[in-house]
Short mmCIF file of C-alpha atoms and ligand atoms in Angstrom, two decimals:
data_model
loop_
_atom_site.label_atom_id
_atom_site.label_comp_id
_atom_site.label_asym_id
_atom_site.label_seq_id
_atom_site.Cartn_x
_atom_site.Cartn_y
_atom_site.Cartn_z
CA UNK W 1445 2.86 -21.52 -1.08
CA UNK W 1446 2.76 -18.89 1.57
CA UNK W 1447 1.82 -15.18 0.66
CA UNK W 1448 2.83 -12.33 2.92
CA UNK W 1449 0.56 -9.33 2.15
CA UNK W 1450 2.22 -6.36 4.25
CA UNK W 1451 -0.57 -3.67 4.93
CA UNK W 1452 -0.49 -0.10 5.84
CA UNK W 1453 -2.86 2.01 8.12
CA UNK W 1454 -3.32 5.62 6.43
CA UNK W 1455 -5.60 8.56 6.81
CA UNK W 1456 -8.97 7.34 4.80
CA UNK W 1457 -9.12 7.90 1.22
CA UNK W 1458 -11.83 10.05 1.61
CA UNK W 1459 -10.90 12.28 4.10
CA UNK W 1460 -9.48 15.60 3.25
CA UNK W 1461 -5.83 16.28 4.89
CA UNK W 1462 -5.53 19.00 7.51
CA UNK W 1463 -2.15 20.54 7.96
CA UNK W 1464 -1.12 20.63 11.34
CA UNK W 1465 -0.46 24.52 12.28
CA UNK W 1466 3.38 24.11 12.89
CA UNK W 1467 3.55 22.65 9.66
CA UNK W 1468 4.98 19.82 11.01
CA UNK W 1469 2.93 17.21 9.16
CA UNK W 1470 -0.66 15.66 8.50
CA UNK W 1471 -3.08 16.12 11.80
CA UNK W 1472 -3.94 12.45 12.66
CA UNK W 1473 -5.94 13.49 15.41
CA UNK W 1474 -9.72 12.01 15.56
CA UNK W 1475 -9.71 11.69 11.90
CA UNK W 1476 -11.19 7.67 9.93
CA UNK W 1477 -7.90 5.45 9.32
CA UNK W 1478 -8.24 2.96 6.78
CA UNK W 1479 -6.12 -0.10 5.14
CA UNK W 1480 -4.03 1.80 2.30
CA UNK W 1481 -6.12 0.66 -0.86
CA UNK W 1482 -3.43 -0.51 -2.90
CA UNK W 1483 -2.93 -2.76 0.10
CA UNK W 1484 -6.73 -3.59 -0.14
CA UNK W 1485 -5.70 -4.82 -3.88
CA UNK W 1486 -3.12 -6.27 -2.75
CA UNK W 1487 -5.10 -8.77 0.30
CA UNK W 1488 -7.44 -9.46 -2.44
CA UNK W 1489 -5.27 -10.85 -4.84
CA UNK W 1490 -3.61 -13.13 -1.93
CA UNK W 1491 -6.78 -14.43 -0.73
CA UNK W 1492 -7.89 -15.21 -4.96
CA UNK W 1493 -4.41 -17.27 -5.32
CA UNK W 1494 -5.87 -19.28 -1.99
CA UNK W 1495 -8.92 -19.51 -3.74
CA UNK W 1496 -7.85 -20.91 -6.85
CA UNK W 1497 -5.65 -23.20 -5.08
CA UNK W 1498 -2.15 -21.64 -6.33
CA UNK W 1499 -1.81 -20.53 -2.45
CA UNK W 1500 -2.23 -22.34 0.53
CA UNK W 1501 -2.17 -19.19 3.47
CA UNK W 1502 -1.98 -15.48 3.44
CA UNK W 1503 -0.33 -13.99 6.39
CA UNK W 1504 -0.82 -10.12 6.65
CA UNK W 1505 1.65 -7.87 8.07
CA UNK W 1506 1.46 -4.44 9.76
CA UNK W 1507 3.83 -2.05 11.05
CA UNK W 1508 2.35 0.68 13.23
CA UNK W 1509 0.62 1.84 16.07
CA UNK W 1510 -0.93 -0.99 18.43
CA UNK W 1511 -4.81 0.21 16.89
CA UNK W 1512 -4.27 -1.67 13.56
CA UNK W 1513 -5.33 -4.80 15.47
CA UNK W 1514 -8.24 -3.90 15.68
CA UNK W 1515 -8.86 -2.52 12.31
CA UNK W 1516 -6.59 -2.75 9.66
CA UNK W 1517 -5.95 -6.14 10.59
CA UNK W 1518 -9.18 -7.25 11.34
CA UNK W 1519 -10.69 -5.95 7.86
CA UNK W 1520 -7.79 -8.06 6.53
CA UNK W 1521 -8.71 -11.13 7.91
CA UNK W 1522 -12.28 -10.55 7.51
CA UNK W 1523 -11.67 -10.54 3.92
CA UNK W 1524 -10.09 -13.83 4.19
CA UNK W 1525 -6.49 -13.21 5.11
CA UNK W 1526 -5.45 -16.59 7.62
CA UNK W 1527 -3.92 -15.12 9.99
CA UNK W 1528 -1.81 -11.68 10.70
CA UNK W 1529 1.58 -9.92 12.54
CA UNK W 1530 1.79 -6.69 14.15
CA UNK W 1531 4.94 -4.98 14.49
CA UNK W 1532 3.95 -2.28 17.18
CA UNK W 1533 5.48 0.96 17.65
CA UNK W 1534 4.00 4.71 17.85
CA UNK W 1535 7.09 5.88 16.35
CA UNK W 1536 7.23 6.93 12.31
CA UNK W 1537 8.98 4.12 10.31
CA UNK W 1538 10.44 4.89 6.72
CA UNK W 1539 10.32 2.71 4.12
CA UNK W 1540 13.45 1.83 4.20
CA UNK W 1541 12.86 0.67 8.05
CA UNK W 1542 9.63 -0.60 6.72
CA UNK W 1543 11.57 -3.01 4.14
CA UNK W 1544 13.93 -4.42 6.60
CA UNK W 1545 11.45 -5.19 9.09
CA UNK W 1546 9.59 -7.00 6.18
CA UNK W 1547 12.95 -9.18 5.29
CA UNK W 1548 13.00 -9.92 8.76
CA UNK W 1549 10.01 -11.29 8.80
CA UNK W 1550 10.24 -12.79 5.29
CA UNK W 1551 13.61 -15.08 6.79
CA UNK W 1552 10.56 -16.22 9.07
CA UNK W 1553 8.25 -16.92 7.58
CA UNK W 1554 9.56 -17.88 4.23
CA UNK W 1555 6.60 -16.83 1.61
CA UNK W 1556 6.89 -17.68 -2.22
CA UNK W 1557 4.85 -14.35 -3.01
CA UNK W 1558 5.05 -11.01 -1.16
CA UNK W 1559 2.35 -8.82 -2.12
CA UNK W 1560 2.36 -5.10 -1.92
CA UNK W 1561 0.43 -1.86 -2.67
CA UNK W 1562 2.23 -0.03 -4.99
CA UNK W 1563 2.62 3.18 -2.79
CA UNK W 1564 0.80 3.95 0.61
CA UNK W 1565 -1.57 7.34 -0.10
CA UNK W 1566 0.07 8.97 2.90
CA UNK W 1567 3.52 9.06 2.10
CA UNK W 1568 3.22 8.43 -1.76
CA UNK W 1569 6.63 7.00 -1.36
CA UNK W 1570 6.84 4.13 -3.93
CA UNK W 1571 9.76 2.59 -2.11
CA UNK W 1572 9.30 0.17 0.22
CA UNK W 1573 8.55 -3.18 -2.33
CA UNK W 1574 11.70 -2.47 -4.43
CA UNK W 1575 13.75 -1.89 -1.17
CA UNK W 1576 12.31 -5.31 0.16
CA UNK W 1577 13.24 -6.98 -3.54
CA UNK W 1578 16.99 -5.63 -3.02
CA UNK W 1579 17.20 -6.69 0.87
CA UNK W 1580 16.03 -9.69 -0.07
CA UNK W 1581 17.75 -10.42 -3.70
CA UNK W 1582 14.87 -11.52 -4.87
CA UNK W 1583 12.64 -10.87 -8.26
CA UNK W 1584 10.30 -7.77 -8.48
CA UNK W 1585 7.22 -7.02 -10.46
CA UNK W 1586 5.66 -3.85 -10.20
CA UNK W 1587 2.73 -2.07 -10.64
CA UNK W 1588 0.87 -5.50 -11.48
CA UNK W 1589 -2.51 -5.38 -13.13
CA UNK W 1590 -2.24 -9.01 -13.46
CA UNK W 1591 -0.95 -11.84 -11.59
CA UNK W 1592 -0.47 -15.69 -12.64
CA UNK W 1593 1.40 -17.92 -10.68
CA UNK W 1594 2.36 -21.42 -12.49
CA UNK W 1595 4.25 -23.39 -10.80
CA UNK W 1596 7.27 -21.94 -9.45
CA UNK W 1597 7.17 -19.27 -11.46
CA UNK W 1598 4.78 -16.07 -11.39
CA UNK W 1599 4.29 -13.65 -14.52
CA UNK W 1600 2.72 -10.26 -13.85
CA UNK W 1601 1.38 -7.89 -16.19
CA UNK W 1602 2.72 -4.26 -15.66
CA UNK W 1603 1.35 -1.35 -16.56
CA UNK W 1604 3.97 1.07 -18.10
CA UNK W 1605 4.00 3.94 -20.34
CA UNK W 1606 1.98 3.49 -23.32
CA UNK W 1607 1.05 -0.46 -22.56
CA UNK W 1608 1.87 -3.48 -20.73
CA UNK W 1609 5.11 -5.57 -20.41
CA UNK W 1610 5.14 -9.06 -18.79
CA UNK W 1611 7.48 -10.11 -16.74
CA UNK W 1612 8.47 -13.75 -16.09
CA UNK W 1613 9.34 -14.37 -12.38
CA UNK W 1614 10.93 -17.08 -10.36
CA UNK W 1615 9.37 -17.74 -7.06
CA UNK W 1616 9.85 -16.27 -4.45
CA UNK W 1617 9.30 -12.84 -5.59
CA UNK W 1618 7.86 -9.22 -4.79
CA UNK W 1619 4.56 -8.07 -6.50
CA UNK W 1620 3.29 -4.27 -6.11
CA UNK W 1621 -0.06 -3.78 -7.25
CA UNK W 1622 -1.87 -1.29 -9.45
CA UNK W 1623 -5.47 -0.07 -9.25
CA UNK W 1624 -6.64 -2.23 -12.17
CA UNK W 1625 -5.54 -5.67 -10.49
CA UNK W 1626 -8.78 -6.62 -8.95
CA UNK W 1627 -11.57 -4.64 -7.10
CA UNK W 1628 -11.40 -5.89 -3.53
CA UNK W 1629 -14.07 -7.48 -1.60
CA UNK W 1630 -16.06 -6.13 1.38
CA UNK W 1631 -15.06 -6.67 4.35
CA UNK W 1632 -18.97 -8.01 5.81
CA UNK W 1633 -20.39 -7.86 9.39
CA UNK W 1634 -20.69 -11.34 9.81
CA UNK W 1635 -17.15 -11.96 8.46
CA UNK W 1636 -15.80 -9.25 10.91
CA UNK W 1637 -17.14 -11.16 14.17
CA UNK W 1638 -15.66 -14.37 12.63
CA UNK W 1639 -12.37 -12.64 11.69
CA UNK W 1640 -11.42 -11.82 15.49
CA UNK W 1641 -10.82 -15.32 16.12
CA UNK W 1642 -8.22 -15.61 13.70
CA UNK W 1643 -4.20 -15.45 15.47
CA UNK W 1644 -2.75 -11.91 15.99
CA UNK W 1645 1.17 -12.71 17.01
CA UNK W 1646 2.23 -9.28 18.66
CA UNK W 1647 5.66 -7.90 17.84
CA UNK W 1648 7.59 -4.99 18.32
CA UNK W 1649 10.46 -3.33 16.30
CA UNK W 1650 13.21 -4.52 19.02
CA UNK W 1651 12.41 -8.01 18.70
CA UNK W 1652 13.28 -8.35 14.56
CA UNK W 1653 16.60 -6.57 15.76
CA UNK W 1654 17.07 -4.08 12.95
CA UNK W 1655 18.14 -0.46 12.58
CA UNK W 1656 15.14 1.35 11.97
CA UNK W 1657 16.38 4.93 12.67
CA UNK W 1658 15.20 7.68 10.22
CA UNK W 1659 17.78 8.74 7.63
CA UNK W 1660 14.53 11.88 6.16
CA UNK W 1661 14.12 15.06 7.98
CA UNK W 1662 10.71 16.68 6.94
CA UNK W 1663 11.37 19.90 6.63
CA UNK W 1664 8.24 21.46 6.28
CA UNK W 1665 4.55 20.39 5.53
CA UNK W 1666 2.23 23.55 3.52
CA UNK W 1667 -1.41 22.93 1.91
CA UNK W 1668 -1.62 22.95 -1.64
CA UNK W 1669 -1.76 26.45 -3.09
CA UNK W 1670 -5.64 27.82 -3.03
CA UNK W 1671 -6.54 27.79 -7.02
CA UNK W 1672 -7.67 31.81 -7.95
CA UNK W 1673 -11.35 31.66 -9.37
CA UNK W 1674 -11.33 31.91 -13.05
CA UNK W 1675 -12.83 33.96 -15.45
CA UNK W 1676 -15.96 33.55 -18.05
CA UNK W 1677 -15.70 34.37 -21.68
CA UNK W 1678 -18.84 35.13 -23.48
CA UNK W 1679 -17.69 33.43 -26.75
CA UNK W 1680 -15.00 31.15 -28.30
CA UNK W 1681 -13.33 34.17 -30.05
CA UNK W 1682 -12.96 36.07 -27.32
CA UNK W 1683 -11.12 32.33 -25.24
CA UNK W 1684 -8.74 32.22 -28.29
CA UNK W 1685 -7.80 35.89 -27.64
CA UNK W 1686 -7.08 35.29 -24.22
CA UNK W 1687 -5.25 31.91 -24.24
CA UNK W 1688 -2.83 34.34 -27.12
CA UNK W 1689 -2.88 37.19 -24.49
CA UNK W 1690 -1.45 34.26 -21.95
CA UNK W 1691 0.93 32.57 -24.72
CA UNK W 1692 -0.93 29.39 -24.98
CA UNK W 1693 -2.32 29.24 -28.26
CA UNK W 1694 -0.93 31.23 -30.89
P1 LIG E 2605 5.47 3.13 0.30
O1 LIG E 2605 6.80 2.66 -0.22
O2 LIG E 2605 5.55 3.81 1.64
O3 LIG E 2605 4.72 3.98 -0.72
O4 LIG E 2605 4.56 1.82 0.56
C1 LIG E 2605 4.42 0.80 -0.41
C2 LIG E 2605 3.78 -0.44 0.22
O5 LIG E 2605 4.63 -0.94 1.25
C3 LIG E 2605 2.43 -0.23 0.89
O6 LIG E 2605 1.37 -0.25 -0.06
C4 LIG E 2605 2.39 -1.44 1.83
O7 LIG E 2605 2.07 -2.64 1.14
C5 LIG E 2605 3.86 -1.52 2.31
N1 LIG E 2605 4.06 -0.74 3.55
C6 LIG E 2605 4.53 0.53 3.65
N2 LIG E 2605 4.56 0.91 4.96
C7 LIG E 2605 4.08 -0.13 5.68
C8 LIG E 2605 3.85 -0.37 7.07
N3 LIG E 2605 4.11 0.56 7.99
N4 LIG E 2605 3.35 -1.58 7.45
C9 LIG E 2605 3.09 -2.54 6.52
N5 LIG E 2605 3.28 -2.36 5.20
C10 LIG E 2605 3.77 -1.18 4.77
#
């Protein structure tokens, strides 16, 4: 079985978001771009089904700027991902674009497991694995924290509100992953070197054919509001007279 693990490149977890001036969006501009970690989870678990046999390749997939060759996808491969696609373009591509793109290449390349990050940190959209699922008409489990594939069937643990629910799935299907699935591997130094050898096909958006205009207007990007310092209270009385004064407690 064939797993397609599509990957995003973001702005680095760790870097703190500058607003462009016009408001306009997120500056980009000479700032660390990572794999989106959810996606990290989610080439982790791919390359684990490979390793305990229930997989025989793991294809990773990227749709973006021509720069994810050389890192995204390389980080992917160099933690053990076969062999990877990217779909070039500079232009922004929303999920929904995103999702057909992916069925496209899904008619391809016919995978039994398409694994996805729950949302990409940049856009914090959610969207594009249960698009893919509908395109496609095929099985979704979301938010996995665990993944078992017997057979031809693949039951994933999902982490809802106040527990976990198991759902039963027949292959081929969509998985999204949640935080608590794995913790992903590094991607080492002597893996990277190895990992450039490993096929890149290069694609662009006209060549899958598919209407990938934007349907979203952003309207506005703002910071989030500065938090006001707050205030010391010399003793618990005094806290329980306030949070009163402020209708909180009564
Ligand atoms: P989103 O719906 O934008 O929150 O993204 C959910 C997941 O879809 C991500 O974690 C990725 O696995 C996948 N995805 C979204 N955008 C892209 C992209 N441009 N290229 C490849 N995969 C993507």
């Amino acid at each position: 079985m064939k797993v397609l693990v599509p990957v995003k490149r973001v702005l680095d977890y760790n870097v703190k978001p500058r607003v462009k001036a016009d408001g306009t969006g997120v500056d980009l501009a000479n700032v660390k771009m990572s794999m989106n970690p959810f996606d990290e989870i989610a080439v982790e678990e791919a390359i684990r089904l490979k390793e305990k046999g229930a997989a025989s390749e793991v294809v990773v997939v990227t749709i973006g700027v021509a720069k994810a060759e050389t890192d995204v996808l390389l980080t992917a491969r160099a933690m053990g991902a076969d062999r990877a696609i990217l779909i070039a373009t500079d232009d922004e591509v929303e999920p929904l674009g995103v999702a057909k793109l992916l069925k496209a290449v899904c008619d391809e390349e016919q995978p039994g497991l398409v694994i996805l990050g729950k949302q990409a940190i940049d856009d914090d959209s959610n969207q594009t694995g249960q698009m893919l699922a509908a395109l496609l008409g095929w099985p979704q489990g979301t938010f996995a924290s665990k993944v078992e594939v017997n057979g031809d069937r693949v039951a994933v643990t999902r982490e809802v509100d106040g527990g976990l629910e198991t759902v039963d799935l027949k292959i081929p299907a969509i998985v999204t992953t949640d935080l608590r699935l794995n913790e992903p591997r590094y991607a080492t130094l002597p893996n990277i070197m190895k990992a450039k050898s490993k096929p890149v096909a290069k694609k662009t958006v006209a060549d899958y054919g598919v209407d990938v205009s934007l349907r979203l207007k952003t309207l506005k990007v703002v910071e989030p509001a500065k938090r006001s310092a707050g205030i010391k209270v010399p003793d618990v009385d005094t806290l329980v007279a306030k949070l009163k004064e402020m209708g909180v407690a009564k």
